[in-house]
Amino acid sequence: MWLKPEEILLKNALKLWVAEKGNEYFVLQRRRGYGEGGGGLTGLLVGTLDTMMDSTSKVAPFRILHQTPDSQIYWSIACGGTKEEINQHWEWLEKNIMRTLSVFDSSDDITSFVQGKIRGLIAEEGKVSGVQEDDPEKFREALLRFEKWFDLPQKEKLVTYYSCSYWRGRVPCQGWLYLSTNFLSFYSYLLGSEVKLVVSWNEIWRLEKTSNVILTESIHVLANGEDHYFSMFLHLSETFLIMEQLADYSIKRLFDKETFQEEPSLSDPLQITKRGLETNARNEQFRAFFRLPKEENLLEVYESFLWVPFSHFNTLGKICLSESYLCFASQDGSQCHVIIPMREVIGVEKPDRSSRALTVCVRGKRALRFSEVRDFERLGNAIRRRCGMTASPQHSASTEGIRGECQNLINHFEDNPEEVAMMVGQKESSKTVSNEALMTVFHPQDAENLDPKMLKEKMKEQSWNIHFSEYGRGTSMFCTKKTRDLIVRGVPEALRGELWMLFSGAVNDMAVNPGYYSEIVDKSLGTSTLATDEIERDLHRSLPEHPAFQSDTGISALRRVLTAYAYRNPKIGYCQAMNILTSVLLLYAKEEEAFWLLVAVCERMLPDYFNRRIIGALVDQAVFEELIRMHLTQLTEHMTDLTFFSSVSLSWFLTLFISVLPIESAVNVVDCFFYDGIKAILQLGLAVLDYNMEGLISSHDDAEAVTILSKFFDNVTNKDSPLPQTVQQNSVGNNDKASSLSKVDISDLIKEAYEKYGDMKSEEVERMRKRNKLYVIQTLEDTTKQNVLRVVSQEVKFSASQLDNLYALFKRQHFLSCYWTMNSPVLLHHDPSLAYLEQYQLGFHQFRVLFSLLEPWSLCSDNDALFLWAFRLLDENQDGLVNFKEFCCALDILYSGTFTNKLKFLFKLHQPPVSDLPEDGVIRKSPERGKGKVDLQAYLKQWQDEILKKEESIKDLPRINQAQFIQFSKTLYNLFHGDPEEESLYRAVARVTSLLLRMEEVGRRLQEPTSPTQAAPEGALLNREACSTPERSSDTPCATITLEAGSIPQEVEWSFAFEQILASLLNEPVLVRFFERPVDIQARLDHAKGAQLKAKTNK
């Protein structure tokens, strides 16, 4: 065990220890009297002494000491009761510490580092053993340190913490890594040197495990252009998993705006726990592997053997139980897995307690026998409970009786197939829905056709029928290596729709949602949205050469499926490439089946593919580039920039090669995709590049490389396809040139892809996806930022670095409104499909915080009405949100505007808003995507108005009344607080206001000579006195002042034009100097950056 470092002076110690091994920094010692030789008389005395001591005083026979270089002082850092135990500690020191110590120049630094590391390991061991769960006091202490060191808002939830080393250059700092809901934080304090780091999860570009010469294993974090390395974790994999989960959670919540309604443990950012994150990761892996609906969660896991009848042996694996499914996956390399929906289970029997086995009977005259299940009774009861069966406590029924009952049920269902349909949840579809696959309608198979292709097709069907007889058919079919071999050879036309439904998991979605598709078709048809407009535009571009889509039958079915899906998932709505994919699905599956296949592809198999930013496709392209570097080194040496392959392969991923291959060849690729997921597409992409390696290397530019690949795809054929020429696609390239190239059969290409790259693990692909997702999203965010800055920079005088800092503050303020709640109006109304300038906007409350940090004069300090008026003044389109351009233009006036422009801004600020702000602070006039029709004419008119908008003349400004003038004067007084010339500025304002009031009185007397007393009523004189008093009245609410002034009768009110105020103020040089004084913009930005979180807290 590791020990708290204690100083030992060996020079004055008894010779009770023998050195076993050592180096420059550490020595491993054995106590005399133990081990080989016994140590003679001295060893005998030591052994006797140890034996006589009580258990609390006994000394461990082995220990490790740390020696301070060039010193006789040693520190005890570890001890062990056995040689094996102490050797493990020694090996850990050699592997993780030795190479690190060489970077230190001072011996004191070395000793401090070793001591800090050992103390961290001791704390880590205590926490891993259950400190957080069993000893909340330890976690509370860590929470107090976290709050004290980082000064984050109290709402921030600490999830967990770890001891580790943070590398600053080549020197490590031993400290603590704190992982909270929104931040990654590190703190270290050694020898008077404090290191503090706080990084938002949404700022991270890369998060990965790495290793190099100095660091055997470390975690690399790239954020804000800086690399951070953390190492020397006691459990690095566990730490990385939690970090990965938190980063992914932040991305989904802040960028994708997910609410996690199906994940209670993640639905509230204030209640996130380490256990909840680990559970979520486990559930995601479970659903992805077995292709289960997103509602399913892994509840129980049992290790067992499954009897595989076709192979006549037991395969070791794990039973995974969810609410509605019983799944099994082998762990012995046999690649066998089976999924049993609980709705298919008709009985559970336990034949023999001694073997700890149970047999599950399912429809189709099949039974699965699990043996050596540690808690088989609990598993049996769990299955019965989920199937609605009553468990017999005594299990008195005989095996034969149970089997007979199962057989009777099977026979009954075979005689009454309509009841089977009812039990699996299928109802009669709507009359508007087609109940046949389009290929069946437009290309029915001729049973008497005996040409070679049809004979081979029949042989394929026979092979699959044999497979079904051995492995089962339907949802509970065994999937093994043989299944994959049949898939690679090609699926028969007649079985394609059935197998696609099975392997994708869509069969389960459809079974548990009876009548859903017909209902949603009825609701969606006739609606008019942006999505339906795009669908209508693309309907006749979907496989236009195929007869099925040259008729109203195919077009109508395609319209219904796409419109229904857009209605179901307005977040996606409709995206180009969905029409091509759905067209192929309709050829081989019934209309309702095609809908559920589309659901499986868009929401489970290809997440985030079909949206405006196609993030999922870009992530997989990044994975593809990584695989090219790993497997096609010859190509990467020739083409160092692989972005070409990203652009050319985008359609491969979005359409599963359907857009580049003839339809008869593309369906074979779709077969593999539904069985192996994206892994099949990545493998095929590598095989295509490998096949064209020579041509790509010899190509001179991108255009030539594109031509090479296009010609290759034109020459991919399917020699076994039974489809007639009227259905098969013709080569789109130059037929003469295409004929000169050798033909490539799709089956051979797929087989080669599996042989060369089939060892690629799906789990590794998922890890690569997660690793690249952060980088892809941040790259898109950076592109958005550059576009926004390019537009805004033409309107303002800020430098490029200042604009960059402003954007970071603005975006962070947007996220701050989302960090600690799932119901933020800004979060709920954010739409990533909007224009660049509208990506991140601030509601009134977020605007109030940020504007108060950046305004140069404390303009709206403690005055909510002025904040509201400033917000309304900047909100030009009156949608209740301020975008970055509007925000920057206002600050540009306050920082760099002329005296006239600054005064004009203040003048307009005191003209009240047209309408009130809603309670949530957000008004959105633009419809949500996919739910309402977008008024394109209104957008065009707004764009035209922007172009034609001219500089506002001071003569166009309306006059301000007496109440507004009083508030305007008070605002001027508030600006000068703390200024060196404060007294002179107050006097100047007093002179200006008095002069303006006297001018107004004179003017009224000239207009009304018969009523001089009415020109300056008592209320106005009182207000004049208030304005001319050089004392601030900021403690008086402005709303009250305005109301009192507004109560004066209308016939005696006076007003001022902007020209009058401007002319009067220009006569006061001290005021002109104040407004023209330059502002230290960078200082304001730095102040806002440091105070932004605190401002949120104190709000």
JSON list of C-alpha atoms in Angstrom, two decimals, residues 6-89:
[
{"chain": "A", "resi": 6, "resn": "GLU", "atom": "CA", "xyz": [7.50, 10.33, 6.24]},
{"chain": "A", "resi": 7, "resn": "GLU", "atom": "CA", "xyz": [11.13, 11.34, 6.64]},
{"chain": "A", "resi": 8, "resn": "ILE", "atom": "CA", "xyz": [13.65, 8.62, 7.58]},
{"chain": "A", "resi": 9, "resn": "LEU", "atom": "CA", "xyz": [17.32, 9.33, 8.38]},
{"chain": "A", "resi": 10, "resn": "LEU", "atom": "CA", "xyz": [19.09, 6.07, 7.51]},
{"chain": "A", "resi": 11, "resn": "LYS", "atom": "CA", "xyz": [22.44, 7.23, 8.86]},
{"chain": "A", "resi": 12, "resn": "ASN", "atom": "CA", "xyz": [21.21, 6.93, 12.46]},
{"chain": "A", "resi": 13, "resn": "ALA", "atom": "CA", "xyz": [18.91, 3.93, 11.91]},
{"chain": "A", "resi": 14, "resn": "LEU", "atom": "CA", "xyz": [19.60, 0.37, 12.96]},
{"chain": "A", "resi": 15, "resn": "LYS", "atom": "CA", "xyz": [20.64, -2.04, 10.24]},
{"chain": "A", "resi": 16, "resn": "LEU", "atom": "CA", "xyz": [17.22, -3.67, 10.16]},
{"chain": "A", "resi": 17, "resn": "TRP", "atom": "CA", "xyz": [16.69, -3.56, 6.36]},
{"chain": "A", "resi": 18, "resn": "VAL", "atom": "CA", "xyz": [18.39, -5.08, 3.31]},
{"chain": "A", "resi": 19, "resn": "ALA", "atom": "CA", "xyz": [18.29, -3.36, -0.09]},
{"chain": "A", "resi": 20, "resn": "GLU", "atom": "CA", "xyz": [16.69, -5.58, -2.75]},
{"chain": "A", "resi": 21, "resn": "LYS", "atom": "CA", "xyz": [16.88, -3.15, -5.69]},
{"chain": "A", "resi": 22, "resn": "GLY", "atom": "CA", "xyz": [17.35, 0.56, -6.21]},
{"chain": "A", "resi": 23, "resn": "ASN", "atom": "CA", "xyz": [18.08, 3.43, -8.54]},
{"chain": "A", "resi": 24, "resn": "GLU", "atom": "CA", "xyz": [18.87, 7.12, -8.37]},
{"chain": "A", "resi": 25, "resn": "TYR", "atom": "CA", "xyz": [15.55, 8.06, -6.79]},
{"chain": "A", "resi": 26, "resn": "PHE", "atom": "CA", "xyz": [14.07, 4.97, -5.10]},
{"chain": "A", "resi": 27, "resn": "VAL", "atom": "CA", "xyz": [15.17, 1.93, -3.12]},
{"chain": "A", "resi": 28, "resn": "LEU", "atom": "CA", "xyz": [13.20, -1.24, -2.38]},
{"chain": "A", "resi": 29, "resn": "GLN", "atom": "CA", "xyz": [14.13, -2.83, 0.97]},
{"chain": "A", "resi": 30, "resn": "ARG", "atom": "CA", "xyz": [13.38, -6.13, 2.70]},
{"chain": "A", "resi": 31, "resn": "ARG", "atom": "CA", "xyz": [13.27, -6.35, 6.47]},
{"chain": "A", "resi": 32, "resn": "ARG", "atom": "CA", "xyz": [15.85, -8.71, 7.96]},
{"chain": "A", "resi": 33, "resn": "GLY", "atom": "CA", "xyz": [14.41, -12.00, 9.12]},
{"chain": "A", "resi": 34, "resn": "TYR", "atom": "CA", "xyz": [12.14, -12.33, 6.07]},
{"chain": "A", "resi": 35, "resn": "GLY", "atom": "CA", "xyz": [12.74, -13.98, 2.76]},
{"chain": "A", "resi": 36, "resn": "GLU", "atom": "CA", "xyz": [15.86, -15.78, 1.63]},
{"chain": "A", "resi": 37, "resn": "GLY", "atom": "CA", "xyz": [18.63, -16.56, 4.13]},
{"chain": "A", "resi": 38, "resn": "GLY", "atom": "CA", "xyz": [16.84, -15.16, 7.16]},
{"chain": "A", "resi": 39, "resn": "GLY", "atom": "CA", "xyz": [19.61, -12.60, 7.82]},
{"chain": "A", "resi": 40, "resn": "GLY", "atom": "CA", "xyz": [21.65, -14.58, 10.40]},
{"chain": "A", "resi": 41, "resn": "LEU", "atom": "CA", "xyz": [21.60, -13.53, 14.04]},
{"chain": "A", "resi": 42, "resn": "THR", "atom": "CA", "xyz": [20.47, -9.98, 13.26]},
{"chain": "A", "resi": 43, "resn": "GLY", "atom": "CA", "xyz": [17.62, -11.33, 11.17]},
{"chain": "A", "resi": 44, "resn": "LEU", "atom": "CA", "xyz": [16.62, -13.69, 13.97]},
{"chain": "A", "resi": 45, "resn": "LEU", "atom": "CA", "xyz": [16.50, -10.83, 16.48]},
{"chain": "A", "resi": 46, "resn": "VAL", "atom": "CA", "xyz": [14.47, -8.64, 14.13]},
{"chain": "A", "resi": 47, "resn": "GLY", "atom": "CA", "xyz": [12.05, -11.47, 13.38]},
{"chain": "A", "resi": 48, "resn": "THR", "atom": "CA", "xyz": [11.59, -12.12, 17.10]},
{"chain": "A", "resi": 49, "resn": "LEU", "atom": "CA", "xyz": [10.99, -8.45, 17.77]},
{"chain": "A", "resi": 50, "resn": "ASP", "atom": "CA", "xyz": [8.34, -8.26, 15.04]},
{"chain": "A", "resi": 51, "resn": "THR", "atom": "CA", "xyz": [6.66, -11.40, 16.32]},
{"chain": "A", "resi": 52, "resn": "MET", "atom": "CA", "xyz": [6.36, -10.02, 19.84]},
{"chain": "A", "resi": 53, "resn": "MET", "atom": "CA", "xyz": [4.75, -6.76, 18.65]},
{"chain": "A", "resi": 54, "resn": "ASP", "atom": "CA", "xyz": [0.97, -6.46, 18.53]},
{"chain": "A", "resi": 55, "resn": "SER", "atom": "CA", "xyz": [-0.83, -6.13, 15.21]},
{"chain": "A", "resi": 56, "resn": "THR", "atom": "CA", "xyz": [-0.93, -2.34, 15.34]},
{"chain": "A", "resi": 57, "resn": "SER", "atom": "CA", "xyz": [2.82, -2.06, 15.79]},
{"chain": "A", "resi": 58, "resn": "LYS", "atom": "CA", "xyz": [3.99, -4.68, 13.32]},
{"chain": "A", "resi": 59, "resn": "VAL", "atom": "CA", "xyz": [6.19, -3.52, 10.47]},
{"chain": "A", "resi": 60, "resn": "ALA", "atom": "CA", "xyz": [5.55, -4.65, 6.90]},
{"chain": "A", "resi": 61, "resn": "PRO", "atom": "CA", "xyz": [8.41, -6.86, 5.63]},
{"chain": "A", "resi": 62, "resn": "PHE", "atom": "CA", "xyz": [8.90, -4.79, 2.44]},
{"chain": "A", "resi": 63, "resn": "ARG", "atom": "CA", "xyz": [9.04, -1.07, 1.80]},
{"chain": "A", "resi": 64, "resn": "ILE", "atom": "CA", "xyz": [10.00, 1.50, -0.83]},
{"chain": "A", "resi": 65, "resn": "LEU", "atom": "CA", "xyz": [11.88, 4.67, 0.05]},
{"chain": "A", "resi": 66, "resn": "HIS", "atom": "CA", "xyz": [12.36, 7.82, -1.98]},
{"chain": "A", "resi": 67, "resn": "GLN", "atom": "CA", "xyz": [15.82, 9.35, -1.71]},
{"chain": "A", "resi": 68, "resn": "THR", "atom": "CA", "xyz": [16.25, 13.09, -2.10]},
{"chain": "A", "resi": 69, "resn": "PRO", "atom": "CA", "xyz": [19.15, 13.39, -4.58]},
{"chain": "A", "resi": 70, "resn": "ASP", "atom": "CA", "xyz": [22.48, 14.45, -3.04]},
{"chain": "A", "resi": 71, "resn": "SER", "atom": "CA", "xyz": [21.12, 13.93, 0.46]},
{"chain": "A", "resi": 72, "resn": "GLN", "atom": "CA", "xyz": [21.04, 11.34, 3.24]},
{"chain": "A", "resi": 73, "resn": "ILE", "atom": "CA", "xyz": [17.32, 11.96, 3.79]},
{"chain": "A", "resi": 74, "resn": "TYR", "atom": "CA", "xyz": [14.88, 9.27, 2.70]},
{"chain": "A", "resi": 75, "resn": "TRP", "atom": "CA", "xyz": [11.09, 9.24, 2.62]},
{"chain": "A", "resi": 76, "resn": "SER", "atom": "CA", "xyz": [8.97, 6.11, 3.12]},
{"chain": "A", "resi": 77, "resn": "ILE", "atom": "CA", "xyz": [6.32, 6.02, 0.39]},
{"chain": "A", "resi": 78, "resn": "ALA", "atom": "CA", "xyz": [5.09, 2.40, 0.17]},
{"chain": "A", "resi": 79, "resn": "CYS", "atom": "CA", "xyz": [5.04, -0.90, 2.05]},
{"chain": "A", "resi": 80, "resn": "GLY", "atom": "CA", "xyz": [3.91, -4.42, 1.31]},
{"chain": "A", "resi": 81, "resn": "GLY", "atom": "CA", "xyz": [3.21, -7.69, 3.06]},
{"chain": "A", "resi": 82, "resn": "THR", "atom": "CA", "xyz": [4.41, -9.78, 0.12]},
{"chain": "A", "resi": 83, "resn": "LYS", "atom": "CA", "xyz": [7.07, -9.48, -2.52]},
{"chain": "A", "resi": 84, "resn": "GLU", "atom": "CA", "xyz": [4.45, -9.53, -5.29]},
{"chain": "A", "resi": 85, "resn": "GLU", "atom": "CA", "xyz": [2.62, -6.58, -3.77]},
{"chain": "A", "resi": 86, "resn": "ILE", "atom": "CA", "xyz": [5.70, -4.42, -3.33]},
{"chain": "A", "resi": 87, "resn": "ASN", "atom": "CA", "xyz": [6.92, -5.30, -6.84]},
{"chain": "A", "resi": 88, "resn": "GLN", "atom": "CA", "xyz": [3.66, -3.98, -8.30]},
{"chain": "A", "resi": 89, "resn": "HIS", "atom": "CA", "xyz": [4.30, -0.63, -6.62]}
]
